[in-house]
PDB file of C-alpha atoms in Angstrom:
ATOM      1  CA  UNK D   4      -0.225   0.460  -0.098  1.00  0.00           C
ATOM      2  CA  UNK D   5       1.074   3.607  -1.029  1.00  0.00           C
ATOM      3  CA  UNK D   6       0.275   4.963   2.235  1.00  0.00           C
ATOM      4  CA  UNK D   7       2.119   2.853   4.221  1.00  0.00           C
ATOM      5  CA  UNK D   8       5.194   1.720   2.486  1.00  0.00           C
ATOM      6  CA  UNK D   9       6.592   5.457   1.650  1.00  0.00           C
ATOM      7  CA  UNK D  10       9.901   6.533   3.325  1.00  0.00           C
ATOM      8  CA  UNK D  11       8.527   8.357   6.698  1.00  0.00           C
ATOM      9  CA  UNK D  12       7.294  11.802   5.565  1.00  0.00           C
ATOM     10  CA  UNK D  13       7.453  14.923   7.448  1.00  0.00           C
ATOM     11  CA  UNK D  14       4.280  15.955   9.916  1.00  0.00           C
ATOM     12  CA  UNK D  15       2.125  18.468   8.935  1.00  0.00           C
ATOM     13  CA  UNK D  16       2.467  20.054  12.266  1.00  0.00           C
ATOM     14  CA  UNK D  17       0.043  22.649  13.767  1.00  0.00           C
ATOM     15  CA  UNK D  18      -0.340  24.389  10.559  1.00  0.00           C
ATOM     16  CA  UNK D  19      -2.011  20.899   8.913  1.00  0.00           C
ATOM     17  CA  UNK D  20      -4.266  21.226  11.916  1.00  0.00           C
ATOM     18  CA  UNK D  21      -5.070  25.277  11.329  1.00  0.00           C
ATOM     19  CA  UNK D  22      -5.548  25.269   7.651  1.00  0.00           C
ATOM     20  CA  UNK D  23      -8.064  21.856   8.460  1.00  0.00           C
ATOM     21  CA  UNK D  24     -10.221  24.393  11.034  1.00  0.00           C
ATOM     22  CA  UNK D  25      -9.767  27.293   8.483  1.00  0.00           C
ATOM     23  CA  UNK D  26     -11.042  24.802   5.719  1.00  0.00           C
ATOM     24  CA  UNK D  27     -13.769  23.523   7.791  1.00  0.00           C
ATOM     25  CA  UNK D  28     -14.975  27.217   9.044  1.00  0.00           C
ATOM     26  CA  UNK D  29     -13.873  26.845  12.893  1.00  0.00           C
ATOM     27  CA  UNK D  30     -10.834  28.536  13.082  1.00  0.00           C
ATOM     28  CA  UNK D  31     -13.035  31.769  15.177  1.00  0.00           C
ATOM     29  CA  UNK D  32     -14.715  29.259  17.372  1.00  0.00           C
ATOM     30  CA  UNK D  33     -11.681  26.952  18.071  1.00  0.00           C
ATOM     31  CA  UNK D  34      -8.758  28.470  19.615  1.00  0.00           C
ATOM     32  CA  UNK D  35      -5.367  26.694  19.347  1.00  0.00           C
ATOM     33  CA  UNK D  36      -3.125  26.774  22.175  1.00  0.00           C
ATOM     34  CA  UNK D  37      -0.455  25.082  24.498  1.00  0.00           C
ATOM     35  CA  UNK D  38      -2.246  22.827  26.433  1.00  0.00           C
ATOM     36  CA  UNK D  39      -0.389  23.412  29.626  1.00  0.00           C
ATOM     37  CA  UNK D  40      -1.784  27.370  29.494  1.00  0.00           C
ATOM     38  CA  UNK D  41      -5.026  28.687  29.483  1.00  0.00           C
ATOM     39  CA  UNK D  42      -6.428  29.776  26.106  1.00  0.00           C
ATOM     40  CA  UNK D  43      -7.857  33.396  25.647  1.00  0.00           C
ATOM     41  CA  UNK D  44     -10.975  31.883  27.281  1.00  0.00           C
ATOM     42  CA  UNK D  45      -9.247  30.616  30.153  1.00  0.00           C
ATOM     43  CA  UNK D  46     -12.330  28.092  30.607  1.00  0.00           C
ATOM     44  CA  UNK D  47     -11.582  24.422  31.478  1.00  0.00           C
ATOM     45  CA  UNK D  48     -12.362  21.439  28.746  1.00  0.00           C
ATOM     46  CA  UNK D  49     -11.837  17.548  28.483  1.00  0.00           C
ATOM     47  CA  UNK D  50      -8.602  16.513  27.248  1.00  0.00           C
ATOM     48  CA  UNK D  51      -9.502  14.030  24.789  1.00  0.00           C
ATOM     49  CA  UNK D  52      -7.517  11.621  22.762  1.00  0.00           C
ATOM     50  CA  UNK D  53      -8.082  10.795  18.777  1.00  0.00           C
ATOM     51  CA  UNK D  54      -6.720   7.612  17.776  1.00  0.00           C
ATOM     52  CA  UNK D  55      -6.076   6.190  14.420  1.00  0.00           C
ATOM     53  CA  UNK D  56      -7.441   3.210  13.083  1.00  0.00           C
ATOM     54  CA  UNK D  57      -6.757   0.914   9.360  1.00  0.00           C
ATOM     55  CA  UNK D  58      -9.669  -0.594   7.798  1.00  0.00           C
ATOM     56  CA  UNK D  59      -8.787  -3.229   5.371  1.00  0.00           C
ATOM     57  CA  UNK D  60      -5.084  -1.945   5.910  1.00  0.00           C
ATOM     58  CA  UNK D  61      -5.942   1.270   3.551  1.00  0.00           C
ATOM     59  CA  UNK D  62      -9.027   3.415   5.160  1.00  0.00           C
ATOM     60  CA  UNK D  63      -8.049   5.778   7.968  1.00  0.00           C
ATOM     61  CA  UNK D  64     -10.655   5.731  11.092  1.00  0.00           C
ATOM     62  CA  UNK D  65     -10.282   8.008  13.808  1.00  0.00           C
ATOM     63  CA  UNK D  66     -11.944   7.995  17.109  1.00  0.00           C
ATOM     64  CA  UNK D  67     -11.979  10.805  19.667  1.00  0.00           C
ATOM     65  CA  UNK D  68     -12.872   9.542  23.637  1.00  0.00           C
ATOM     66  CA  UNK D  69     -11.627  11.004  26.947  1.00  0.00           C
ATOM     67  CA  UNK D  70      -7.876  10.580  27.677  1.00  0.00           C
ATOM     68  CA  UNK D  71      -8.379   8.379  30.185  1.00  0.00           C
ATOM     69  CA  UNK D  72     -10.472   6.053  28.480  1.00  0.00           C
ATOM     70  CA  UNK D  73      -9.742   2.902  26.629  1.00  0.00           C
ATOM     71  CA  UNK D  74     -11.108   2.421  23.185  1.00  0.00           C
ATOM     72  CA  UNK D  75     -12.660  -0.833  22.318  1.00  0.00           C
ATOM     73  CA  UNK D  76     -11.715  -1.239  18.955  1.00  0.00           C
ATOM     74  CA  UNK D  77     -15.019  -3.907  18.094  1.00  0.00           C
ATOM     75  CA  UNK D  78     -17.530  -0.974  18.882  1.00  0.00           C
ATOM     76  CA  UNK D  79     -15.392   1.298  16.117  1.00  0.00           C
ATOM     77  CA  UNK D  80     -15.630  -1.296  13.769  1.00  0.00           C
ATOM     78  CA  UNK D  81     -19.118  -2.202  14.438  1.00  0.00           C
ATOM     79  CA  UNK D  82     -20.079   1.346  13.963  1.00  0.00           C
ATOM     80  CA  UNK D  83     -18.567   1.248  10.242  1.00  0.00           C
ATOM     81  CA  UNK D  84     -20.073  -1.788   9.543  1.00  0.00           C
ATOM     82  CA  UNK D  85     -16.741  -3.739   9.641  1.00  0.00           C
ATOM     83  CA  UNK D  86     -15.973  -6.924  11.310  1.00  0.00           C
ATOM     84  CA  UNK D  87     -13.649  -6.885  14.077  1.00  0.00           C
ATOM     85  CA  UNK D  88     -10.917  -8.682  12.242  1.00  0.00           C
ATOM     86  CA  UNK D  89     -11.022  -6.075   9.398  1.00  0.00           C
ATOM     87  CA  UNK D  90     -10.207  -3.047  12.018  1.00  0.00           C
ATOM     88  CA  UNK D  91      -6.802  -2.586  13.769  1.00  0.00           C
ATOM     89  CA  UNK D  92      -4.791   0.123  15.449  1.00  0.00           C
ATOM     90  CA  UNK D  93      -2.278   1.965  13.713  1.00  0.00           C
ATOM     91  CA  UNK D  94       1.977   1.271  14.185  1.00  0.00           C
ATOM     92  CA  UNK D  95       3.136   3.821  15.974  1.00  0.00           C
ATOM     93  CA  UNK D  96       5.612   3.976  13.039  1.00  0.00           C
ATOM     94  CA  UNK D  97       2.543   4.401  10.733  1.00  0.00           C
ATOM     95  CA  UNK D  98       0.954   7.247  12.025  1.00  0.00           C
ATOM     96  CA  UNK D  99       3.022  10.354  10.281  1.00  0.00           C
ATOM     97  CA  UNK D 100       2.748   8.932   6.758  1.00  0.00           C
ATOM     98  CA  UNK D 101      -1.158   8.132   7.303  1.00  0.00           C
ATOM     99  CA  UNK D 102      -2.194  10.882   9.194  1.00  0.00           C
ATOM    100  CA  UNK D 103       0.379  13.770   9.466  1.00  0.00           C
ATOM    101  CA  UNK D 104       1.194  13.267  12.963  1.00  0.00           C
ATOM    102  CA  UNK D 105       2.807  11.504  15.456  1.00  0.00           C
ATOM    103  CA  UNK D 106       1.150   9.790  18.348  1.00  0.00           C
ATOM    104  CA  UNK D 107      -0.025  12.298  21.470  1.00  0.00           C
ATOM    105  CA  UNK D 108      -0.325  15.029  18.604  1.00  0.00           C
ATOM    106  CA  UNK D 109      -3.334  13.648  16.654  1.00  0.00           C
ATOM    107  CA  UNK D 110      -6.978  15.035  16.363  1.00  0.00           C
ATOM    108  CA  UNK D 111     -10.051  14.824  14.503  1.00  0.00           C
ATOM    109  CA  UNK D 112      -9.129  17.566  11.519  1.00  0.00           C
ATOM    110  CA  UNK D 113      -6.417  17.562   9.712  1.00  0.00           C
ATOM    111  CA  UNK D 114      -5.574  14.068   8.408  1.00  0.00           C
ATOM    112  CA  UNK D 115      -2.917  14.149   5.581  1.00  0.00           C
ATOM    113  CA  UNK D 116      -5.321  11.327   4.049  1.00  0.00           C
ATOM    114  CA  UNK D 117      -8.894  11.515   3.456  1.00  0.00           C
ATOM    115  CA  UNK D 118     -10.362   9.877   6.815  1.00  0.00           C
ATOM    116  CA  UNK D 119     -13.691   7.067   6.199  1.00  0.00           C
ATOM    117  CA  UNK D 120     -14.732   8.612   8.963  1.00  0.00           C
ATOM    118  CA  UNK D 121     -14.237   9.944  12.748  1.00  0.00           C
ATOM    119  CA  UNK D 122     -15.974   8.429  15.950  1.00  0.00           C
ATOM    120  CA  UNK D 123     -16.927  10.562  18.863  1.00  0.00           C
ATOM    121  CA  UNK D 124     -17.669   8.868  22.098  1.00  0.00           C
ATOM    122  CA  UNK D 125     -21.076   8.704  22.906  1.00  0.00           C
ATOM    123  CA  UNK D 126     -19.666   9.908  26.278  1.00  0.00           C
ATOM    124  CA  UNK D 127     -18.763  13.494  24.914  1.00  0.00           C
ATOM    125  CA  UNK D 128     -21.672  14.202  22.883  1.00  0.00           C
ATOM    126  CA  UNK D 129     -22.864  17.158  25.040  1.00  0.00           C
ATOM    127  CA  UNK D 130     -20.097  18.756  26.161  1.00  0.00           C
ATOM    128  CA  UNK D 131     -19.009  22.428  25.039  1.00  0.00           C
ATOM    129  CA  UNK D 132     -15.573  22.280  25.112  1.00  0.00           C
ATOM    130  CA  UNK D 133     -12.871  19.355  24.023  1.00  0.00           C
ATOM    131  CA  UNK D 134      -9.826  19.947  24.082  1.00  0.00           C
ATOM    132  CA  UNK D 135      -8.089  17.530  20.801  1.00  0.00           C
ATOM    133  CA  UNK D 136      -4.430  17.562  19.604  1.00  0.00           C
ATOM    134  CA  UNK D 137      -3.558  19.980  17.544  1.00  0.00           C
ATOM    135  CA  UNK D 138      -0.225  18.631  15.642  1.00  0.00           C
ATOM    136  CA  UNK D 139       1.914  19.369  18.236  1.00  0.00           C
ATOM    137  CA  UNK D 140       3.266  18.021  21.391  1.00  0.00           C
ATOM    138  CA  UNK D 141       1.849  20.175  24.039  1.00  0.00           C
ATOM    139  CA  UNK D 142      -0.846  21.805  22.140  1.00  0.00           C
ATOM    140  CA  UNK D 143      -4.343  21.462  21.398  1.00  0.00           C
ATOM    141  CA  UNK D 144      -7.496  23.093  20.109  1.00  0.00           C
ATOM    142  CA  UNK D 145     -10.903  23.292  21.857  1.00  0.00           C
ATOM    143  CA  UNK D 146     -14.349  22.292  19.830  1.00  0.00           C
ATOM    144  CA  UNK D 147     -17.809  21.612  21.391  1.00  0.00           C
ATOM    145  CA  UNK D 148     -19.242  18.560  20.289  1.00  0.00           C
ATOM    146  CA  UNK D 149     -21.840  19.714  18.461  1.00  0.00           C
ATOM    147  CA  UNK D 150     -19.447  21.863  16.097  1.00  0.00           C
ATOM    148  CA  UNK D 151     -17.066  18.950  15.950  1.00  0.00           C
ATOM    149  CA  UNK D 152     -20.261  16.549  14.775  1.00  0.00           C
ATOM    150  CA  UNK D 153     -22.007  19.157  12.329  1.00  0.00           C
ATOM    151  CA  UNK D 154     -18.209  20.450  10.807  1.00  0.00           C
ATOM    152  CA  UNK D 155     -16.316  17.328  10.920  1.00  0.00           C
ATOM    153  CA  UNK D 156     -17.191  15.270   7.687  1.00  0.00           C
ATOM    154  CA  UNK D 157     -18.336  11.633   8.070  1.00  0.00           C
ATOM    155  CA  UNK D 158     -18.495  12.489  12.193  1.00  0.00           C
ATOM    156  CA  UNK D 159     -21.050  10.604  13.987  1.00  0.00           C
ATOM    157  CA  UNK D 160     -21.372   9.641  18.096  1.00  0.00           C
ATOM    158  CA  UNK D 161     -21.356   5.867  19.184  1.00  0.00           C
ATOM    159  CA  UNK D 162     -20.393   4.558  22.350  1.00  0.00           C
ATOM    160  CA  UNK D 163     -16.590   3.942  22.068  1.00  0.00           C
ATOM    161  CA  UNK D 164     -15.837   1.887  25.503  1.00  0.00           C
TER     162      UNK D 164
END
């Protein structure tokens, strides 16, 4: 597969996420800031992680859940109408080529290659301020669950754990 077999591509960094937020019309409502500092709004938020999965070894699926939660891959597979055996977690050495970001920096927007879909854990569906990876270690962007579902292509709310 060309996505996985290429030599390591450079990361897209914060600029990749910022460009994606701009393209989705979210720059005005989704501040990007260092996770160890307060952003201009100074509001608390829920730290989230975005886990990249591969379906059929080529299709990228992203799952967003609370940082402290564990992902059940079988639930993700089911949400996409796939069998568990068709889906696996992306390896750390595949992430930069696939999504453009290393582990710990991935968010639900700005993927290098199109994603089949984004799943948001049902536990987060009503939250006003999710803090998601912004492409570089220590950087996040804030987004409401409603804005994510509305603006991020193929985003759906499902129970992930």
